[in-house]
XYZ file of C-alpha atoms in Angstrom:
678
model
C -18.452 -0.934 -29.099
C -16.600 0.663 -26.218
C -18.609 2.969 -23.970
C -16.543 6.126 -24.207
C -18.450 8.341 -21.730
C -15.400 8.484 -19.497
C -13.413 10.083 -22.343
C -15.797 12.978 -22.959
C -14.539 15.254 -20.169
C -10.866 14.854 -21.030
C -8.791 17.448 -22.898
C -6.671 16.308 -25.832
C -3.486 15.669 -23.836
C -5.424 13.788 -21.135
C -7.185 11.681 -23.779
C -3.870 10.866 -25.448
C -2.464 9.767 -22.060
C -5.446 7.459 -21.549
C -5.383 5.925 -25.031
C -1.581 5.407 -25.349
C -1.414 1.872 -23.951
C 1.625 0.314 -25.639
C 5.124 0.703 -24.216
C 6.612 2.950 -21.516
C 4.787 6.231 -20.919
C 5.832 9.194 -18.780
C 3.025 11.633 -18.036
C 4.407 14.965 -16.893
C 1.434 16.264 -14.968
C 1.594 19.885 -13.875
C -0.061 21.096 -10.680
C -3.870 20.966 -10.927
C -3.809 19.272 -14.355
C -6.103 16.346 -13.469
C -3.595 13.512 -13.122
C -5.896 11.397 -10.923
C -8.643 11.681 -13.548
C -6.161 10.479 -16.193
C -4.948 7.526 -14.130
C -8.441 6.325 -13.253
C -9.706 6.824 -16.818
C -6.709 4.877 -18.126
C -7.444 1.931 -15.791
C -11.095 2.001 -16.863
C -10.083 2.119 -20.526
C -7.745 -0.874 -20.206
C -10.528 -2.943 -18.656
C -13.330 -1.719 -20.968
C -11.293 -2.455 -24.088
C -10.407 -5.883 -22.639
C -6.703 -5.260 -23.006
C -6.337 -6.815 -19.560
C -8.396 -8.224 -16.718
C -8.518 -6.113 -13.535
C -6.132 -8.496 -11.702
C -3.561 -7.983 -14.482
C -3.250 -4.287 -13.668
C -0.780 -3.067 -11.054
C -1.634 0.446 -9.861
C 0.663 1.945 -7.231
C 0.160 5.004 -5.035
C 2.022 6.473 -2.064
C -0.862 6.734 0.390
C -3.879 4.642 1.333
C -6.015 7.742 0.816
C -4.832 8.078 -2.803
C -5.383 4.344 -3.405
C -8.935 4.543 -2.022
C -9.688 7.643 -4.092
C -8.419 5.884 -7.230
C -10.508 2.765 -6.530
C -13.662 4.828 -5.918
C -13.234 6.776 -9.139
C -12.657 3.630 -11.209
C -15.729 2.071 -9.572
C -17.865 5.045 -10.667
C -16.790 4.455 -14.259
C -16.941 0.658 -14.286
C -19.308 -0.290 -11.512
C -18.864 -3.913 -10.383
C -15.919 -4.416 -12.789
C -13.635 -2.572 -10.345
C -13.973 -5.409 -7.841
C -11.150 -7.316 -9.476
C -8.535 -4.594 -8.951
C -6.663 -6.671 -6.398
C -3.305 -5.061 -7.167
C -4.274 -1.437 -6.567
C -2.599 -0.045 -3.440
C 0.499 1.507 -1.930
C 4.054 0.294 -2.544
C 4.113 -1.211 0.946
C 0.701 -2.905 0.832
C 1.372 -4.552 -2.533
C 4.854 -5.694 -1.485
C 3.415 -7.103 1.764
C 0.981 -9.135 -0.332
C 3.784 -10.465 -2.556
C 6.051 -11.172 0.397
C 3.454 -13.252 2.239
C 3.233 -15.530 -0.795
C 7.018 -15.999 -0.992
C 8.212 -15.349 2.561
C 10.252 -18.560 2.741
C 12.634 -17.146 0.106
C 13.911 -14.670 2.733
C 13.720 -17.046 5.730
C 10.345 -15.801 6.963
C 7.032 -17.581 7.511
C 3.978 -16.293 5.662
C 2.399 -15.142 8.929
C 5.252 -12.708 9.658
C 4.557 -9.631 11.779
C 4.999 -6.104 10.367
C 6.443 -4.024 13.200
C 5.713 -0.322 13.640
C 8.026 2.521 14.647
C 7.526 1.926 18.392
C 8.532 -1.713 17.995
C 11.542 -0.651 15.943
C 12.630 1.789 18.640
C 12.262 -0.816 21.369
C 14.311 -3.362 19.419
C 17.061 -0.853 18.558
C 17.247 0.312 22.195
C 17.700 -3.282 23.356
C 20.472 -3.850 20.822
C 22.203 -0.607 21.823
C 22.048 -1.629 25.472
C 23.554 -5.043 24.720
C 26.280 -3.485 22.552
C 27.076 -0.671 25.038
C 26.044 2.085 22.628
C 25.172 5.354 24.363
C 21.666 6.319 23.152
C 22.186 9.789 24.646
C 24.783 10.435 21.951
C 23.313 8.372 19.140
C 19.544 8.241 19.267
C 17.625 5.098 18.222
C 15.544 7.270 15.864
C 18.680 8.362 14.035
C 19.890 4.749 13.819
C 16.536 3.753 12.304
C 16.778 6.648 9.819
C 20.210 5.475 8.610
C 19.026 1.850 8.381
C 16.005 3.045 6.375
C 18.360 4.993 4.093
C 20.329 1.818 3.376
C 17.150 -0.163 2.785
C 15.831 2.550 0.424
C 19.010 2.025 -1.606
C 18.339 -1.731 -1.718
C 21.156 -2.775 0.611
C 21.250 -5.663 3.072
C 23.842 -5.278 5.882
C 26.515 -7.252 4.007
C 26.063 -4.993 0.942
C 26.571 -1.684 2.751
C 29.785 0.207 2.058
C 30.147 2.714 4.824
C 31.645 6.135 4.559
C 34.873 5.678 6.534
C 34.839 9.334 7.534
C 31.422 8.925 9.135
C 31.934 7.678 12.695
C 28.217 7.090 13.127
C 27.914 4.731 10.155
C 30.760 2.628 11.603
C 28.706 2.208 14.778
C 25.337 1.749 13.048
C 26.311 -0.974 10.535
C 26.889 -3.695 13.219
C 23.564 -2.625 14.782
C 21.897 -3.065 11.368
C 23.300 -6.631 11.126
C 22.027 -7.611 14.580
C 18.710 -5.841 13.929
C 18.063 -7.846 10.742
C 18.995 -11.090 12.490
C 16.587 -10.301 15.320
C 13.780 -9.580 12.858
C 14.273 -12.981 11.210
C 14.288 -14.671 14.641
C 11.041 -12.837 15.523
C 9.491 -13.723 12.142
C 9.022 -10.020 11.572
C 9.915 -7.220 9.198
C 9.714 -3.428 9.215
C 8.197 -1.261 6.468
C 11.529 -0.947 4.665
C 11.840 -4.756 4.541
C 8.522 -5.106 2.719
C 10.027 -3.592 -0.430
C 13.644 -4.675 0.164
C 12.820 -8.378 0.668
C 10.455 -8.339 -2.308
C 13.119 -6.842 -4.586
C 15.717 -9.387 -3.425
C 13.254 -12.233 -4.150
C 12.519 -10.885 -7.649
C 16.260 -10.451 -8.326
C 17.292 -13.928 -7.163
C 14.249 -16.022 -8.098
C 13.784 -15.896 -11.863
C 10.701 -18.139 -11.776
C 8.886 -15.860 -9.299
C 9.910 -12.749 -11.241
C 8.518 -14.220 -14.473
C 5.162 -15.050 -12.858
C 4.489 -11.437 -11.891
C 6.218 -9.845 -14.852
C 3.955 -11.838 -17.195
C 0.816 -11.303 -15.084
C 1.086 -7.516 -14.860
C 0.201 -6.491 -18.377
C -0.097 -2.857 -17.300
C 1.649 -0.987 -14.518
C 0.580 2.504 -13.411
C 2.438 4.614 -10.843
C 1.235 7.814 -9.201
C 3.613 10.564 -7.923
C 6.595 8.942 -9.609
C 8.839 11.909 -8.732
C 8.674 10.778 -5.074
C 10.035 7.264 -5.649
C 13.323 6.164 -4.109
C 15.948 3.822 -5.542
C 14.468 0.546 -4.242
C 10.947 1.431 -5.462
C 12.291 2.256 -8.914
C 14.209 -1.061 -8.951
C 11.054 -2.975 -7.950
C 9.120 -1.444 -10.839
C 11.870 -2.204 -13.381
C 11.932 -5.893 -12.299
C 8.179 -6.208 -12.787
C 8.316 -4.729 -16.305
C 10.835 -7.143 -17.781
C 8.160 -9.126 -19.655
C 5.509 -6.507 -20.454
C 6.917 -3.011 -20.947
C 3.589 -1.225 -20.496
C 4.534 0.976 -17.563
C 2.898 4.373 -17.158
C 4.327 6.744 -14.559
C 2.624 9.995 -13.651
C 4.209 12.831 -11.744
C 5.673 16.303 -11.731
C 9.410 16.755 -11.443
C 8.747 20.372 -10.425
C 7.077 19.041 -7.264
C 9.908 16.739 -6.187
C 10.520 18.020 -2.638
C 11.226 14.920 -0.562
C 14.920 14.140 -1.131
C 15.379 14.288 2.660
C 13.302 11.133 2.987
C 14.969 9.264 0.144
C 13.096 10.420 -2.983
C 15.332 10.663 -6.053
C 14.322 13.072 -8.807
C 16.824 11.180 -10.991
C 14.231 8.376 -11.362
C 11.900 10.829 -13.093
C 14.502 12.686 -15.154
C 16.125 9.426 -16.374
C 12.866 7.550 -17.062
C 13.538 7.480 -20.803
C 17.007 6.018 -20.166
C 15.599 3.300 -17.907
C 12.825 2.408 -20.355
C 13.684 2.467 -24.083
C 11.238 4.039 -26.533
C 9.522 6.078 -23.832
C 6.656 8.300 -24.891
C 6.341 11.579 -22.968
C 2.982 13.349 -22.647
C 2.668 16.683 -20.867
C -0.516 17.693 -19.066
C -0.274 21.470 -19.161
C -3.891 22.548 -18.713
C -4.323 23.731 -15.130
C -7.825 23.589 -13.643
C -6.936 25.040 -10.228
C -5.225 28.417 -10.334
C -5.649 31.784 -12.024
C -3.380 32.901 -14.865
C -1.433 35.285 -12.628
C -0.676 32.579 -10.063
C 0.523 30.196 -12.777
C 2.624 32.904 -14.427
C 4.702 33.593 -11.308
C 4.986 29.867 -10.501
C 6.138 29.052 -14.048
C 8.566 31.972 -14.160
C 10.101 30.912 -10.858
C 10.535 27.222 -11.686
C 11.989 27.993 -15.127
C 15.205 28.964 -13.303
C 15.797 25.281 -12.492
C 18.089 23.454 -14.910
C 17.270 19.853 -13.946
C 13.690 19.441 -15.134
C 11.742 17.860 -17.958
C 9.997 21.140 -18.606
C 6.391 22.151 -19.320
C 4.281 25.269 -19.736
C 1.173 25.453 -17.584
C -1.889 27.186 -19.047
C -4.812 28.178 -16.869
C -8.449 27.421 -17.684
C -9.441 30.050 -15.107
C -9.667 33.818 -15.330
C -6.624 36.121 -15.189
C -7.351 36.747 -11.527
C -5.857 39.224 -9.091
C -2.196 40.176 -9.176
C -0.011 38.314 -6.692
C 0.611 40.536 -3.714
C 4.212 41.064 -2.630
C 4.378 42.580 0.831
C 7.493 43.917 2.505
C 7.373 44.511 6.260
C 9.700 46.164 8.717
C 9.879 43.061 10.929
C 8.318 39.663 11.645
C 5.779 41.063 14.080
C 4.552 43.557 11.491
C 4.349 40.694 8.997
C 2.030 38.778 11.354
C -0.097 41.903 11.947
C -0.245 42.676 8.211
C -1.228 39.098 7.439
C -3.984 39.085 10.058
C -5.323 42.411 8.743
C -5.438 40.960 5.252
C -7.202 37.807 6.495
C -9.864 39.988 8.140
C -10.584 41.376 4.660
C -10.257 38.010 2.928
C -12.802 36.287 5.190
C -15.532 38.576 3.828
C -15.333 36.648 0.555
C -13.748 33.294 1.457
C -14.209 30.674 4.157
C -11.314 30.563 6.646
C -11.171 26.822 5.907
C -9.998 27.838 2.456
C -7.247 30.155 3.708
C -3.731 28.799 4.373
C -0.435 30.126 5.681
C 2.468 28.070 4.354
C 5.851 28.407 6.076
C 9.269 26.972 5.246
C 10.067 25.943 8.839
C 7.594 25.060 11.575
C 9.051 27.536 14.124
C 7.702 30.343 11.896
C 4.137 29.676 13.028
C 4.816 31.283 16.416
C 4.469 34.938 15.338
C 1.172 34.174 13.592
C -0.184 32.080 16.464
C 0.553 34.883 18.917
C -1.221 37.416 16.713
C -4.248 35.203 16.020
C -4.668 34.389 19.705
C -4.514 38.080 20.533
C -7.257 39.103 18.094
C -9.310 35.898 18.246
C -8.705 34.487 14.761
C -9.239 30.708 14.962
C -6.529 28.534 13.415
C -5.295 24.955 13.177
C -1.823 23.514 12.588
C -1.907 20.806 9.930
C 0.768 18.101 10.060
C 2.269 19.568 13.225
C 1.680 20.769 16.780
C 0.827 24.248 17.996
C 3.876 26.161 19.139
C 3.310 26.153 22.902
C 2.268 22.493 22.811
C 5.554 21.265 21.315
C 7.496 19.007 23.721
C 10.687 21.094 23.851
C 8.671 24.284 24.481
C 6.699 22.614 27.279
C 10.012 21.427 28.784
C 11.416 24.972 28.800
C 8.220 26.399 30.252
C 8.182 23.661 32.939
C 11.690 24.669 34.061
C 10.592 28.306 34.304
C 7.354 27.415 36.128
C 9.202 25.401 38.768
C 11.744 28.177 39.289
C 8.896 30.629 39.659
C 7.059 28.575 42.249
C 8.115 25.379 44.057
C 4.616 23.927 44.420
C 4.257 23.249 40.701
C 4.255 19.427 40.919
C 3.379 18.955 37.260
C 6.411 20.964 36.187
C 8.637 19.097 38.662
C 7.498 15.741 37.351
C 8.063 16.763 33.737
C 11.655 17.969 34.063
C 13.194 16.236 37.084
C 14.615 13.582 34.747
C 14.845 15.651 31.572
C 17.679 15.388 30.599
C 18.270 11.967 32.195
C 19.479 12.150 35.820
C 18.840 8.546 36.934
C 15.541 9.651 38.472
C 13.245 6.969 37.105
C 9.509 6.364 37.418
C 9.917 4.229 40.546
C 11.699 7.117 42.324
C 9.024 9.610 41.254
C 6.395 7.180 42.525
C 7.929 6.989 46.022
C 8.317 10.801 46.084
C 4.604 11.004 45.258
C 3.770 8.637 48.139
C 5.935 10.605 50.588
C 4.312 13.814 49.371
C 0.822 12.466 49.950
C 1.576 11.218 53.459
C 3.418 14.360 54.542
C 1.261 16.837 52.644
C 4.236 18.403 50.908
C 4.857 19.385 47.290
C 7.063 17.049 45.255
C 10.120 19.314 45.374
C 10.067 19.681 49.175
C 9.345 15.970 49.534
C 12.427 15.163 47.446
C 14.581 17.494 49.563
C 13.394 15.898 52.826
C 13.801 12.377 51.485
C 17.428 13.132 50.585
C 18.006 14.493 54.091
C 16.395 11.389 55.593
C 18.454 9.124 53.323
C 15.391 7.593 51.660
C 16.795 7.852 48.140
C 19.176 5.353 46.530
C 22.788 6.652 46.223
C 22.896 6.792 42.397
C 19.507 8.474 42.179
C 20.372 10.774 45.084
C 23.329 12.172 43.151
C 21.246 13.165 40.116
C 18.306 14.415 42.192
C 20.560 16.521 44.424
C 22.213 18.113 41.429
C 18.804 19.002 39.979
C 17.532 20.529 43.235
C 20.743 22.526 43.698
C 20.351 23.931 40.199
C 16.736 24.918 40.865
C 17.850 26.786 44.012
C 20.651 28.483 42.124
C 18.313 29.608 39.305
C 15.818 31.001 41.810
C 18.645 33.003 43.286
C 19.601 34.208 39.793
C 16.021 35.360 39.267
C 15.194 36.888 42.654
C 18.483 38.063 44.119
C 20.548 38.778 41.030
C 17.369 39.958 39.277
C 18.408 38.174 36.109
C 16.396 38.924 32.982
C 13.948 36.032 32.246
C 15.347 35.547 28.725
C 18.888 35.269 30.034
C 17.600 32.993 32.791
C 16.238 30.466 30.290
C 19.510 30.548 28.331
C 21.389 29.735 31.563
C 18.873 27.010 32.481
C 19.232 25.362 29.080
C 23.009 25.491 29.375
C 23.467 24.427 33.020
C 20.766 21.746 32.982
C 22.392 20.018 30.024
C 19.221 20.408 27.917
C 20.955 22.335 25.111
C 23.838 19.864 25.072
C 21.354 16.987 24.883
C 19.805 18.445 21.712
C 23.090 19.547 20.152
C 25.108 16.403 20.855
C 22.478 13.759 20.297
C 22.433 12.575 16.701
C 18.736 12.897 16.021
C 17.010 14.157 12.894
C 14.382 16.093 14.840
C 16.746 18.021 17.067
C 17.442 20.757 14.566
C 13.734 21.700 14.533
C 13.625 21.513 18.342
C 16.558 23.909 18.638
C 14.924 26.309 16.148
C 11.728 26.240 18.193
C 13.650 27.044 21.398
C 15.405 29.950 19.663
C 11.983 31.212 18.619
C 10.776 30.857 22.232
C 13.665 33.061 23.413
C 12.582 35.665 20.873
C 8.992 35.463 22.107
C 10.032 35.920 25.747
C 11.700 39.238 24.999
C 8.287 40.715 24.246
C 7.323 40.364 27.934
C 8.652 42.502 30.756
C 8.748 39.734 33.380
C 8.745 35.987 33.848
C 5.340 36.210 35.473
C 3.725 37.965 32.507
C 5.295 35.476 30.102
C 4.048 32.439 32.067
C 0.569 33.956 32.242
C 0.661 34.435 28.488
C 1.641 30.789 27.893
C -1.194 29.568 30.114
C -3.681 31.644 28.166
C -2.172 30.646 24.806
C -2.569 26.932 25.560
C -6.166 27.187 26.683
C -7.755 30.038 24.780
C -8.554 28.115 21.618
C -10.308 25.196 23.217
C -13.726 26.640 22.436
C -13.010 27.428 18.793
C -15.533 25.782 16.542
C -16.334 26.119 12.888
C -14.008 27.683 10.355
C -10.267 27.904 11.014
C -7.220 29.251 9.196
C -4.855 26.476 8.115
C -1.179 26.746 9.050
C 1.420 24.244 7.917
C 4.812 23.823 6.278
C 5.046 23.852 2.497
C 6.065 20.186 2.627
C 2.835 19.321 4.442
C 0.794 21.318 1.900
C 1.670 19.167 -1.112
C -1.469 17.696 -2.648
C -3.730 20.315 -1.000
C -5.346 23.436 -2.437
C -6.843 26.602 -0.969
C -8.613 29.668 -2.320
C -6.155 32.012 -0.612
C -2.537 31.205 0.277
C -0.130 33.336 2.336
C 3.590 32.640 1.866
C 5.544 34.559 4.537
C 9.243 34.618 5.424
C 10.725 34.720 1.922
C 14.152 35.752 3.142
C 17.617 34.518 2.309
C 18.782 31.840 4.738
C 15.222 31.024 5.698
C 13.890 30.430 2.209
C 15.908 29.122 0.447
C 16.935 27.420 3.644
C 20.516 27.736 4.847
C 20.948 24.005 5.435
C 19.808 23.000 1.938
C 22.305 25.284 0.267
C 25.152 24.395 2.619
C 24.683 20.636 2.322
C 23.588 20.205 -1.296
C 24.728 23.316 -3.163
C 22.874 23.914 -6.413
C 20.747 20.748 -6.183
C 19.604 21.959 -2.763
C 18.741 25.364 -4.213
C 16.727 23.734 -7.001
C 14.754 21.657 -4.503
C 14.045 24.800 -2.468
C 12.783 26.450 -5.653
C 10.540 23.431 -6.316
C 9.201 23.874 -2.798
C 8.389 27.514 -3.587
C 6.624 26.318 -6.735
C 4.563 23.841 -4.692
C 3.658 26.601 -2.228
C 2.491 29.030 -4.920
C 0.491 26.414 -6.845
C -1.573 25.514 -3.768
C -3.416 28.811 -4.373
C -6.571 28.837 -6.478
C -7.641 32.506 -6.363
C -5.117 34.610 -4.456
C -1.462 34.311 -3.389
C 0.289 36.705 -1.009
C 4.091 36.517 -0.653
C 5.859 38.478 2.070
C 9.250 39.123 3.621
C 10.664 41.220 6.447
C 13.601 43.563 6.520
C 14.424 42.554 10.092
C 13.898 39.407 12.150
C 13.963 39.005 15.907
C 16.097 35.914 16.324
C 17.416 34.426 19.578
C 16.753 37.659 21.398
C 18.525 39.888 18.847
C 17.502 41.814 15.773
C 19.148 40.705 12.525
C 18.995 42.340 9.102
C 17.246 40.144 6.574
C 17.723 39.889 2.851
C 14.884 39.291 0.425
C 14.909 35.783 -0.964
C 16.543 35.422 -4.375
C 13.257 33.758 -5.410
C 11.477 37.115 -5.186
C 13.724 38.545 -7.867
C 12.667 35.651 -10.131
C 9.004 36.663 -10.033
C 7.772 38.693 -13.055
C 6.974 42.301 -12.121
C 3.893 42.412 -14.374
C 2.145 39.817 -12.207
C 2.932 41.513 -8.887
C 1.244 44.135 -6.762
C 3.579 45.547 -4.107
C 2.369 46.989 -0.818
C 2.807 50.644 0.151
C 6.011 49.868 2.099
C 7.888 49.727 -1.222
C 6.873 53.294 -2.138
C 7.431 54.708 1.342
C 10.859 53.130 1.853
C 12.459 53.199 -1.601
C 15.824 54.404 -0.307
C 15.992 51.772 2.425
C 15.013 49.016 0.010
C 17.700 50.062 -2.433
C 20.258 49.503 0.310
C 18.560 46.253 1.115
C 20.279 44.375 -1.734
C 17.005 43.134 -3.119
C 18.645 41.375 -6.029
C 20.756 38.327 -5.198
C 23.157 36.625 -7.549
C 22.537 32.923 -8.084
C 25.875 31.802 -9.446
C 27.705 29.394 -7.206
C 31.312 29.439 -6.219
C 32.768 26.051 -7.166
C 34.413 25.500 -3.812
C 31.888 26.893 -1.393
C 28.694 25.984 -3.303
C 27.213 29.220 -2.003
C 25.958 32.210 -3.879
C 27.456 35.678 -3.373
C 24.071 36.684 -1.945
C 24.335 33.965 0.663
C 27.878 34.980 1.561
C 26.713 38.577 2.036
C 23.880 37.326 4.192
C 26.259 35.354 6.414
C 28.460 38.390 6.887
C 25.512 40.513 7.930
C 24.295 38.170 10.663
C 27.718 37.585 12.233
């Protein structure tokens, strides 16, 4: 008789998901519905009922952490029986294992090296140099991203059909060909190759495919909504003999299309696998009824979804707070005031602020530093520690005082001016001997003709610009905000970010725009630089509990007692770029992101927006996000600003239309927003 202890704590839907072993199964697992418990119980059940040996089960996760968690939970149920789960791991780890056994099929030896991102960058840079490709215009990181995109679609170089209108793809495809050849010569592969090579082997080698397809009697996949095309293909090849594939996920939490995830895999599961059984896990064990009500109401506006109705096992809970503020600064103050009240009942470790874009953390960081609220940035870097911000500050520090050697060293070759490390080294040596700062040493060395001609040109230009900017500041008495704008323009720093095809540059530019806004709050360059120094050192002694700040993307899979969701304004959330590039599908993914944000909250959720934003040194009128209008009034508690400013809010165009113009793919609300900020 089967020991069924592991089934006792399962609800009916969970139990059904565990016991349904035959044929394809899609488990639509809502947020907080216990999907990990179901997966681990299902593995235990398969082994306990002797439907398969542990090594005949393939269990796939996206992270090593999730794989470890799954293994530990199965071990608690089965004890020593879990030892045989040799095929439980991530997509990449399992494919690496398969590939080592059959490496010769793709012209590799079994002892091949798996290269990391740094190795990739180095190899791409070398290829670009040999092929005379300007990495200032087309960054190696962007080239890698496009190559990864092709690999995620299952394409070798000779299978890629480039978009003829895309000038970058025309340049990148030959690089991809050389890159793959080099990898073979080095007996190496990157992470994308682990899955790509394995799929190609399974496609071309029927005998190998049959071995694994017959061996894996059961296949289980976690977070199926995050799979890309090549991962989905890999799974379908391994199920050709035994059709017992069980995929668990939540289409409402599919938020990673930008890194290749295709929600289509989830929505079309029943088309890929005939006679699919669908089980919905709708009991939520995380959030209060009110939190689930607004999350469910919001996501119901999406058309492309399997659909489910989440029911809470918790109490009704507090109403979701909807706070309107006059501006972003007031929003940060209001949030900090609320946190001061919240921390009486909850640990700060269980409080989170979730933003749509990372530049939004600045207002909150400034406020928390001012009043001494400890915080951490999860999955990112604190605002004043971000590279582009430190670059800007270094320029300003050197303009302010010429003896700042650290600032000089940081920006003398940023952007590139042919002033390499060897030149900086000899300037250092001259400085030490002559007891001069680096800037004055460089000036004297140019005068004494101690610098190579090519380097001299770039160094001279830099020093002339520094002198000119000092004159702008001291003689022309230029405003410090305007000064930085001129520095960014004349130094070539802005052009470097704008012209260089690099996926990260958009965030860098947003951060710099936010820096310009921050600077306007200070009456002089000196006071601003003092503030930055304090901001980068003040939190070093913080110990114990800290508020968590992160993007909504970084928050997926986490939960907190109290969640703040600021900046719900049109153009910011939903994000301008998503709507412009992807139209309605972009809007639906933004709504899924909102759903993820809300469902991170266990006890309390606070949503807020501002009527005005300080952006790039100017005030702009904001519009409330269309998502706010999709929240049910009965579950909301609005702050006093709504009562005190009824007339203003009526003019505020609170309600946005969501219909899209066929040609523009933009809502009327978005068009109105664009007009208002021009």
